PDB file of C-alpha atoms and ligand atoms in Angstrom:
ATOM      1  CA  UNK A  25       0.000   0.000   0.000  1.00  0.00           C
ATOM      2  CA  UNK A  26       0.702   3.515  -0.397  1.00  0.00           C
ATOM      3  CA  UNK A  27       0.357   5.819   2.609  1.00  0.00           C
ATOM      4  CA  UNK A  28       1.014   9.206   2.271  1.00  0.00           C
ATOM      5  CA  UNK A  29       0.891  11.857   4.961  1.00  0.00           C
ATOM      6  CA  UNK A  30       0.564  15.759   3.618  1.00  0.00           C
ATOM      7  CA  UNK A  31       1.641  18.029   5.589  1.00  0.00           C
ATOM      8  CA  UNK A  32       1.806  21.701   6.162  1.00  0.00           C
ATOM      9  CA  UNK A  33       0.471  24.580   7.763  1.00  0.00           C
ATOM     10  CA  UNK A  34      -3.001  26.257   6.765  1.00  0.00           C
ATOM     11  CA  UNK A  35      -3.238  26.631   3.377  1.00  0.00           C
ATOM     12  CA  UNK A  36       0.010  25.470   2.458  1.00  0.00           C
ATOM     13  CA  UNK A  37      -1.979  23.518  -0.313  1.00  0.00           C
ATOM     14  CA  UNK A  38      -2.377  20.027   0.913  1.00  0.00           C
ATOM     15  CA  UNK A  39      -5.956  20.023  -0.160  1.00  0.00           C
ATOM     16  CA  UNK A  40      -5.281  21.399  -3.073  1.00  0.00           C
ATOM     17  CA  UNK A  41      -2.366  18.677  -4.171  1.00  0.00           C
ATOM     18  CA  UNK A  42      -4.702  15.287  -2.967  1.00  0.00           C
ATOM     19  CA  UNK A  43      -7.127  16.464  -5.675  1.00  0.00           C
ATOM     20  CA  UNK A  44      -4.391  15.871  -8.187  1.00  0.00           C
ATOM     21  CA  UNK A  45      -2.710  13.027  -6.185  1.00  0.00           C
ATOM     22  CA  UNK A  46      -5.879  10.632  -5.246  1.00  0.00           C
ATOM     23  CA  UNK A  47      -6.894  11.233  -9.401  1.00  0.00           C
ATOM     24  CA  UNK A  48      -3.600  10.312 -10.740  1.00  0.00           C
ATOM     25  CA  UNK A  49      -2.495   7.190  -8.101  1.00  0.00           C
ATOM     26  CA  UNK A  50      -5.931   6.142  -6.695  1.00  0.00           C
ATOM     27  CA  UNK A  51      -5.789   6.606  -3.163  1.00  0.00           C
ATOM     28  CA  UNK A  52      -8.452   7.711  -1.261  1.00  0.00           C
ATOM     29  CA  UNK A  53      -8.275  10.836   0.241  1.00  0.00           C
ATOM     30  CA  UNK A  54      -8.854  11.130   3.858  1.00  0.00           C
ATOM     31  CA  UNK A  55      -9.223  14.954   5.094  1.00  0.00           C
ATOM     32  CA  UNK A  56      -9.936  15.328   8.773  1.00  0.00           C
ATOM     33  CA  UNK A  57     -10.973  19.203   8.016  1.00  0.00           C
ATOM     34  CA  UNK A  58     -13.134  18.228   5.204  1.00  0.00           C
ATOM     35  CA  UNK A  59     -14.940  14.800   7.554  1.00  0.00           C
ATOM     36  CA  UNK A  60     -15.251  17.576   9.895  1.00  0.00           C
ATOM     37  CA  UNK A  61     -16.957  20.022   7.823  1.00  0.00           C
ATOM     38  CA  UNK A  62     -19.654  17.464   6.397  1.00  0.00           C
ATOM     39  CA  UNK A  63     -20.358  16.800  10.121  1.00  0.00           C
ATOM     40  CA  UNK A  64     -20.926  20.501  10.921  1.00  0.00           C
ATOM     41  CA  UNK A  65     -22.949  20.672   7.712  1.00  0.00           C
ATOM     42  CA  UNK A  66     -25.158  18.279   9.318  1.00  0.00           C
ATOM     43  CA  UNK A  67     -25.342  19.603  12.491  1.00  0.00           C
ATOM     44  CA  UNK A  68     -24.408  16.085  14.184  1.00  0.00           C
ATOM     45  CA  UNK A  69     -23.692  15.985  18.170  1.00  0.00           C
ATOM     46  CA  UNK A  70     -19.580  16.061  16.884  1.00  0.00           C
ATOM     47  CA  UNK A  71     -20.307  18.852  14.281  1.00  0.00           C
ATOM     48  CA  UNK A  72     -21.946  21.100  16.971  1.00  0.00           C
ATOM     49  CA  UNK A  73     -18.975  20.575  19.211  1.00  0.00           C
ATOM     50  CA  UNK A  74     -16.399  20.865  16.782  1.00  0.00           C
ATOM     51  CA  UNK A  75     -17.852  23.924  14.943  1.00  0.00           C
ATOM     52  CA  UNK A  76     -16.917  26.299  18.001  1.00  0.00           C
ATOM     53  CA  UNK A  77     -13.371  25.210  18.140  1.00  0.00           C
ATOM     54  CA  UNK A  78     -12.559  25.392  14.116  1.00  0.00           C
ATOM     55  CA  UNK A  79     -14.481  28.899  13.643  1.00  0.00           C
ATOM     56  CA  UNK A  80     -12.265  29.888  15.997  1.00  0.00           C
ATOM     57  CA  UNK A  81      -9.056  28.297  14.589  1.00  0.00           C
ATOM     58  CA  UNK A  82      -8.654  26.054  17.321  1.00  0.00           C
ATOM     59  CA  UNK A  83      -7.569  21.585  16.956  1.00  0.00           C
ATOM     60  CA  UNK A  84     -10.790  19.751  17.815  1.00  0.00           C
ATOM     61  CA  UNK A  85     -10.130  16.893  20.327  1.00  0.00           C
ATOM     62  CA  UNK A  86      -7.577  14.173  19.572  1.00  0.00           C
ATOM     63  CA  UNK A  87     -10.133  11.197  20.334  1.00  0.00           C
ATOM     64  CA  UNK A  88     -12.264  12.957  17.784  1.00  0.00           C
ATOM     65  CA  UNK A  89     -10.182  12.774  14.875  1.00  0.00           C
ATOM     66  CA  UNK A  90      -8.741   9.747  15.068  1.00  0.00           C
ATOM     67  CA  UNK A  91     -11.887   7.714  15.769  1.00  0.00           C
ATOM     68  CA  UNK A  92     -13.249   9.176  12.414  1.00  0.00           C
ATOM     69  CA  UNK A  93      -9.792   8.028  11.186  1.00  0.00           C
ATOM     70  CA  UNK A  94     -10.402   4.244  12.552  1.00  0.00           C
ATOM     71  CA  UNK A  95     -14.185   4.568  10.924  1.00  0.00           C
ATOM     72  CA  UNK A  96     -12.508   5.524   7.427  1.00  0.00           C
ATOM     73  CA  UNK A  97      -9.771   2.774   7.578  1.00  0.00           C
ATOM     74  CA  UNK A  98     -12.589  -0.164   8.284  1.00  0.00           C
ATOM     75  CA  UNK A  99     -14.644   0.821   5.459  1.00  0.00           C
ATOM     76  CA  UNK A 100     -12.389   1.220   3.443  1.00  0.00           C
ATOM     77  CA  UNK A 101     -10.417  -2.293   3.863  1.00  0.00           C
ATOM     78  CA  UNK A 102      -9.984  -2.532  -0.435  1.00  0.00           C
ATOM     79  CA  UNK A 103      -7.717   0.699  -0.881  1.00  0.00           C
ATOM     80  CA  UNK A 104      -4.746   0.845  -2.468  1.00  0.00           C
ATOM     81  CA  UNK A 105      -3.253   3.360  -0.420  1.00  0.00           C
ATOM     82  CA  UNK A 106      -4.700   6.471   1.133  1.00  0.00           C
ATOM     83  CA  UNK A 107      -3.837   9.852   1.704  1.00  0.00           C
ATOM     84  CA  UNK A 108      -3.707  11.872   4.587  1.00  0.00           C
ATOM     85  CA  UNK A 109      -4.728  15.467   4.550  1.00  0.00           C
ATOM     86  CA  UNK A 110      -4.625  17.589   7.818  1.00  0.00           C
ATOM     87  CA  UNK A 111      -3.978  14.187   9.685  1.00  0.00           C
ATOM     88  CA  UNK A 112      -2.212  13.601  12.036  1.00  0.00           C
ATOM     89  CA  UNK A 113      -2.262  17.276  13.477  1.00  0.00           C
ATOM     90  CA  UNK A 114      -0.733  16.365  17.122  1.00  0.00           C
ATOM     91  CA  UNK A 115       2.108  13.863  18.211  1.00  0.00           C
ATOM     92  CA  UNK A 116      -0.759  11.645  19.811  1.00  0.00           C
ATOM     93  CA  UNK A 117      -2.331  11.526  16.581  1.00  0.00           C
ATOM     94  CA  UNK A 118       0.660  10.242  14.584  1.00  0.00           C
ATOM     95  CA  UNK A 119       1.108   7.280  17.487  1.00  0.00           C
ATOM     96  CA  UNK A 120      -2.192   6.736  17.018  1.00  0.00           C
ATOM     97  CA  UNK A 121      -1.958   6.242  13.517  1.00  0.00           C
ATOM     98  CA  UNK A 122       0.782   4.147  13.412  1.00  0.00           C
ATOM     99  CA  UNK A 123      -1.066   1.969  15.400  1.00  0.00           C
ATOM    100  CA  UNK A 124      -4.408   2.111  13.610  1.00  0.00           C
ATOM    101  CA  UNK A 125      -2.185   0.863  10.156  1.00  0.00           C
ATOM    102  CA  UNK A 126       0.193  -1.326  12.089  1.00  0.00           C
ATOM    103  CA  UNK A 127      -3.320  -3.913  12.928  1.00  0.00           C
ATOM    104  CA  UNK A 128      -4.188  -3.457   8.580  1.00  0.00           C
ATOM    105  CA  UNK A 129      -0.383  -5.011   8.519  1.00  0.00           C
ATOM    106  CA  UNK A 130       0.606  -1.787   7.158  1.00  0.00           C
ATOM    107  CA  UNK A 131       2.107   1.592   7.426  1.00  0.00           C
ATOM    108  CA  UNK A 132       3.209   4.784   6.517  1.00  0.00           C
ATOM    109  CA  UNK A 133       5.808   5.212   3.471  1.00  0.00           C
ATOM    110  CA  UNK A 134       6.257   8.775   3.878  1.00  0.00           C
ATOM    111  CA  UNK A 135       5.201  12.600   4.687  1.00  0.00           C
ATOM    112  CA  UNK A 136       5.519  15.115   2.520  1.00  0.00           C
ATOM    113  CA  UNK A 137       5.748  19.064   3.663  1.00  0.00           C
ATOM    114  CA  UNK A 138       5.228  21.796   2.143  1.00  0.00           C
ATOM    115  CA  UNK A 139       6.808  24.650   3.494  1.00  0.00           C
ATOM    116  CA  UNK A 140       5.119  27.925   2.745  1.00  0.00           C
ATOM    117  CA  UNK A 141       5.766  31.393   4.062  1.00  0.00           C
ATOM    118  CA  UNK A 142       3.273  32.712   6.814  1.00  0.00           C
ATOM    119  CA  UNK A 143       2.437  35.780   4.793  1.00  0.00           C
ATOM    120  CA  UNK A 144       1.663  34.071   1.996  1.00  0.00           C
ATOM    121  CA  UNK A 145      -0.253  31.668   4.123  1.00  0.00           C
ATOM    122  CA  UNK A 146      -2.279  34.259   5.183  1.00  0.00           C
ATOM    123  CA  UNK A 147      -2.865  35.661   1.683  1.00  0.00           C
ATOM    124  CA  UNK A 148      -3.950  32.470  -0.137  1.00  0.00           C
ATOM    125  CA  UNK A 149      -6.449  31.583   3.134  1.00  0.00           C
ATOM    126  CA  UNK A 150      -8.014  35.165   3.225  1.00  0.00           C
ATOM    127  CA  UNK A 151      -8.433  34.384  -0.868  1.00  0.00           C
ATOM    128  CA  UNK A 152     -10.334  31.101  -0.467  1.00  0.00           C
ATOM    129  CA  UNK A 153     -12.433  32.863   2.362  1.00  0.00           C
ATOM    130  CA  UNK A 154     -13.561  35.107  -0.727  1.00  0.00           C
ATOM    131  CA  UNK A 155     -14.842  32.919  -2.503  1.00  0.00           C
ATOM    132  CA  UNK A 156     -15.944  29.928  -0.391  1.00  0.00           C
ATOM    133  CA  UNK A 157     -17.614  31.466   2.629  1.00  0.00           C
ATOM    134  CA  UNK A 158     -15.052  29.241   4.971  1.00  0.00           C
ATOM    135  CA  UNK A 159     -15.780  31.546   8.335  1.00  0.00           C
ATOM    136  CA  UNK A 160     -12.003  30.645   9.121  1.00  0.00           C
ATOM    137  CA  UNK A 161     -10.702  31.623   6.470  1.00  0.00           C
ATOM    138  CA  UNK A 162     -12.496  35.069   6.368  1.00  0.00           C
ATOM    139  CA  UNK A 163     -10.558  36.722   9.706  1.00  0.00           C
ATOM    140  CA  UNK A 164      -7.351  37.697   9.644  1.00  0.00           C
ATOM    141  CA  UNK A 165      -7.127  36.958  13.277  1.00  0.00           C
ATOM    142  CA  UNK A 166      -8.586  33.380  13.333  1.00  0.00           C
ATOM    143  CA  UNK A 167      -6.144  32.573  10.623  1.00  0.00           C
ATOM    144  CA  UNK A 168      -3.386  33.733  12.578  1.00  0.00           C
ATOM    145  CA  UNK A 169      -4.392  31.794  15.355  1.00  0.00           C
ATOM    146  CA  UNK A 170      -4.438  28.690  13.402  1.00  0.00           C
ATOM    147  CA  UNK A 171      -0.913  29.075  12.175  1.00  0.00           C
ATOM    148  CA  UNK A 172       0.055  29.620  15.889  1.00  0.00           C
ATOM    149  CA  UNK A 173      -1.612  26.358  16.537  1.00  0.00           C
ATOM    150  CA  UNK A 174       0.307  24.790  13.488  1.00  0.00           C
ATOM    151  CA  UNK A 175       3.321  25.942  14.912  1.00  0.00           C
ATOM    152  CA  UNK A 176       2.508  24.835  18.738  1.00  0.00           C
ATOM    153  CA  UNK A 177       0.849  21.827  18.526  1.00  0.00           C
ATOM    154  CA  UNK A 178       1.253  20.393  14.946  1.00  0.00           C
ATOM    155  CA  UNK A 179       4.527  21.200  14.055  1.00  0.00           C
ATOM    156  CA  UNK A 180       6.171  18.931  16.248  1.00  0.00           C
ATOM    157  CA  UNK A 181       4.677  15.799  13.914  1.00  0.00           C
ATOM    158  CA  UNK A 182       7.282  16.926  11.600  1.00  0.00           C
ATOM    159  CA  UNK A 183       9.971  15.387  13.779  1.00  0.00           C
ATOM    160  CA  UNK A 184       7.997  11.937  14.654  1.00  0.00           C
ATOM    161  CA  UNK A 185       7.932  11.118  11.346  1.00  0.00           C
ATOM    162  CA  UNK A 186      11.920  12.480  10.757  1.00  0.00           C
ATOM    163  CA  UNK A 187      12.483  10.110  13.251  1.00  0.00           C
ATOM    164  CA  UNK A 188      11.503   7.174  11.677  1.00  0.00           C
ATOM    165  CA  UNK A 189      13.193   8.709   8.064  1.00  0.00           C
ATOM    166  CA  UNK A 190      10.411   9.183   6.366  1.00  0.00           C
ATOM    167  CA  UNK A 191       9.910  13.219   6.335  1.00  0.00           C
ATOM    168  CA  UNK A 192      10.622  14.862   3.042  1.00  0.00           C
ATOM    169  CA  UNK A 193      10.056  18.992   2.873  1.00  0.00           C
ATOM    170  CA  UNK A 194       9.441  20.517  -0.150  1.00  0.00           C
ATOM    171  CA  UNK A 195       9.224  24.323  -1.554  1.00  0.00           C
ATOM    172  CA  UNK A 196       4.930  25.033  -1.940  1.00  0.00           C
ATOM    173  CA  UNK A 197       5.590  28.426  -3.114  1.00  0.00           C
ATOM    174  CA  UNK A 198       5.634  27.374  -6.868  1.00  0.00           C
ATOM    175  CA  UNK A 199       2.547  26.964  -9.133  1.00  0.00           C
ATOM    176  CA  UNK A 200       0.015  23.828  -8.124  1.00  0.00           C
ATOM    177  CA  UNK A 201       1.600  22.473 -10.940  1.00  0.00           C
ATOM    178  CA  UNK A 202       5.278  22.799 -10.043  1.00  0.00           C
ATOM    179  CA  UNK A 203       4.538  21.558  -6.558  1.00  0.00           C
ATOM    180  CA  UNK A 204       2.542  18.494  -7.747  1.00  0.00           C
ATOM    181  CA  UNK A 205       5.327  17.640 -10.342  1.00  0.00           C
ATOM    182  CA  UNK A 206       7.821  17.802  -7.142  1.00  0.00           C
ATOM    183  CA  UNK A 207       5.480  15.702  -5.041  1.00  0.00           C
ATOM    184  CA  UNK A 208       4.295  13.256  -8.011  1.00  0.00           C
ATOM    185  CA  UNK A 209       8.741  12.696  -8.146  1.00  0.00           C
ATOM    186  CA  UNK A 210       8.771  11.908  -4.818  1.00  0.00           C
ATOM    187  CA  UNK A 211       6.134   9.152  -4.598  1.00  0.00           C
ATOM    188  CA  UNK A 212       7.803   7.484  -7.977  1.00  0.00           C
ATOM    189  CA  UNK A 213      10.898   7.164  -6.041  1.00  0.00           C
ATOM    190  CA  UNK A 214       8.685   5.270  -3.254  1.00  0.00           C
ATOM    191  CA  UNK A 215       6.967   2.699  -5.500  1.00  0.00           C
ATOM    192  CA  UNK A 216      10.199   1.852  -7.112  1.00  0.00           C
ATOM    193  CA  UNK A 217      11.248   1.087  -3.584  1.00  0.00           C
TER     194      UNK A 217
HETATM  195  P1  B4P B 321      -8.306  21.861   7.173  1.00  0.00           P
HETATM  196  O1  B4P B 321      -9.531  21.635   6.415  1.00  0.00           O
HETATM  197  O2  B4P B 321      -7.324  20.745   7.221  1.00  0.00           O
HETATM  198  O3  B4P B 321      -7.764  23.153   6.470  1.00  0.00           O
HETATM  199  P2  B4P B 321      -6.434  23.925   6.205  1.00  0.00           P
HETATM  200  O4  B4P B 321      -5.230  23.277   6.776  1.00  0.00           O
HETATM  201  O5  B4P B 321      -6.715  25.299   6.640  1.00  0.00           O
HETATM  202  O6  B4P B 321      -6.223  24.092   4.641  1.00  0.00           O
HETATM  203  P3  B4P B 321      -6.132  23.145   3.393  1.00  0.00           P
HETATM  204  O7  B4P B 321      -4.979  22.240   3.535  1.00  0.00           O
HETATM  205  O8  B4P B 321      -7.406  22.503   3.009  1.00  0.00           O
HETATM  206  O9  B4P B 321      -5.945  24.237   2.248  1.00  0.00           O
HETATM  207  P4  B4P B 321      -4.911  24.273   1.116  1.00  0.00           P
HETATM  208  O10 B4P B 321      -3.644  24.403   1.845  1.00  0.00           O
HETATM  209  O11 B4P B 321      -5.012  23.173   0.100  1.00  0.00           O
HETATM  210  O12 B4P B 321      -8.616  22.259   8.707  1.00  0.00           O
HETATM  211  C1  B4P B 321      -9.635  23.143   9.111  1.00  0.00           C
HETATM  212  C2  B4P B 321      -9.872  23.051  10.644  1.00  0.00           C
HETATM  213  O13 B4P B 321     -10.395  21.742  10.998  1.00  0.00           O
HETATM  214  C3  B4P B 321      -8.641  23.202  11.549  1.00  0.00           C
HETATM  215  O14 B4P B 321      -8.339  24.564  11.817  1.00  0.00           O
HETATM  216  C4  B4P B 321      -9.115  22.445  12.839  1.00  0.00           C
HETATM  217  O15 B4P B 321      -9.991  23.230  13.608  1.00  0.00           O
HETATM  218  C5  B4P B 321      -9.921  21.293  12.290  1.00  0.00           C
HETATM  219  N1  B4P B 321      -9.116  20.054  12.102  1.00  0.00           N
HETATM  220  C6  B4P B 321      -8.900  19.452  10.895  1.00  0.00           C
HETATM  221  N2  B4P B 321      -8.135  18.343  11.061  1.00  0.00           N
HETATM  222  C7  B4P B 321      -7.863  18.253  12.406  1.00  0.00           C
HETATM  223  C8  B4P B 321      -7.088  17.348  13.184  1.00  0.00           C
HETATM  224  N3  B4P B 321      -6.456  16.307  12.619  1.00  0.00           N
HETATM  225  N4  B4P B 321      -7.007  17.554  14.523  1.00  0.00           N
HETATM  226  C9  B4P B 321      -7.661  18.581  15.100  1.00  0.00           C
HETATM  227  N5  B4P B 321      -8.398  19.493  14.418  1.00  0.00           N
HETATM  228  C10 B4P B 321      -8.495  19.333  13.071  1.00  0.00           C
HETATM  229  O16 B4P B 321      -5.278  25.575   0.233  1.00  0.00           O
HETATM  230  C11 B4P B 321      -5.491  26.842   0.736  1.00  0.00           C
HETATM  231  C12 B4P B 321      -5.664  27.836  -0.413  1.00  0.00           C
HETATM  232  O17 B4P B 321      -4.420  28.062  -1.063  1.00  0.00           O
HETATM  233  C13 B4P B 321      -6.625  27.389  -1.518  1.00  0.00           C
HETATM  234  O18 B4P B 321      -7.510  28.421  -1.799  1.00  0.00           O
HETATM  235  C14 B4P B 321      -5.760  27.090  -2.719  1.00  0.00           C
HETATM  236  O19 B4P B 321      -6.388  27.402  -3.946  1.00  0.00           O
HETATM  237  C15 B4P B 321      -4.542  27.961  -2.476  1.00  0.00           C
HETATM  238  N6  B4P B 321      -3.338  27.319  -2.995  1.00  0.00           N
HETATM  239  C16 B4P B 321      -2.976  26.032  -2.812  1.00  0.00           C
HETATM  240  N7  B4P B 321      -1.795  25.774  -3.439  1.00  0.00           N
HETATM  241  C17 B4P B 321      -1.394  26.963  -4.024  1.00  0.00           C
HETATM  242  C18 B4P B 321      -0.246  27.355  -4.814  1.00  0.00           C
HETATM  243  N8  B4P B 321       0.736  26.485  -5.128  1.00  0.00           N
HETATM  244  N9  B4P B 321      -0.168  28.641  -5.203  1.00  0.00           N
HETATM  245  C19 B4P B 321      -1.155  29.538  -4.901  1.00  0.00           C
HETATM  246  N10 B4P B 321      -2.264  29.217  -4.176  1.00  0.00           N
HETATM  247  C20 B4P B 321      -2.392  27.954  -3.743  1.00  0.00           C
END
């Protein structure tokens, strides 16, 4: 299997690259933001009580994610490979994963990063809050807060996966094309093993 792990801070265009990635290699995307979303769309018991904490750019609950994680994984026991968008967002998370792939008999091949200026963070999110409506991307304060909550809590992931040599950063200041021709490199070098 093939198990990626995207990661960045907000709007450092992981989203934006698993589009291109899941149509080209097949793997199913999983996005904890966008899982999250569909529940607040709904208004489920778990949208309601994430919706405070992501309108105001805070990490819903560890136990959260990953549980919708573990739901994802079981039904979807045929993929080829999957990846991860936005998960794992905490060092608990990543353990958690490993775990969660280590009982499939399988695990991660690699992260990815894209590495992104904060100002230009800022200006792409503020962008998409334009046009989408996304009430987190639309304050210049909430998305600041989430970038200090990248750099806190999530950026520390970065070095759990280092550890086990399988982190490799990347510049996502190019075009989406010229950072999905880097990325699409980087996974070739991974199947040929
Ligand atoms: P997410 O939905 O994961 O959102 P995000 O990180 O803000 O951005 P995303 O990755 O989708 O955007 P992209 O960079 O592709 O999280 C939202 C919230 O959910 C979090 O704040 C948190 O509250 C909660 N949450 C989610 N997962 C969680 C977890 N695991 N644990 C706890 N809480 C969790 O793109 C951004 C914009 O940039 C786009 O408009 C795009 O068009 C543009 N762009 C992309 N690439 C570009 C390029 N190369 N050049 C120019 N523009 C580009």
């Amino acid at each position: 299997m093939l198990n990626l792990v995207l990661f960045g801070p907000p709007g450092a265009g992981k989203g934006t690259q698993s589009q291109k990635l899941i149509e080209k290699y097949g793997l199913i995307h999983l996005s904890t933001g966008d899982l999250l979303r569909i529940e607040k769309a709904n208004r489920t018991p778990l949208g309601l009580e994430a919706q405070k904490l992501m309108d105001d750019g805070k990490l819903v609950p560890d136990a959260v994610v990953i549980g919708m994680i573990s739901n994802k994984l079981d039904s979807n026991r045929q993929a080829v490979g999957f990846i991860f968008d936005g998960f794992p967002r905490t060092v608990v998370q990543a353990e958690a994963l490993d775990r969660l792939l280590e009982e499939k008999n399988t695990a991660i091949s690699g992260m990815i990063g894209l590495e992104v200026p904060d100002d230009e963070l800022e200006r792409r999110l503020l962008q998409r809050g334009k046009e989408s409506g996304r009430p987190d991307d639309a304050n210049p304060e909430v998305i600041r807060k989430r970038i200090k909550e990248y750099n806190d809590k999530t950026a520390p992931v970065a070095g759990f996966y280092k550890a086990q040599n399988k982190l490799e950063n990347i510049d996502g200041t190019g075009t989406e094309e010229d950072v999905f021709a880097v990325i699409c490199s980087i996974i070739d070098s991974w199947l040929k093993g």
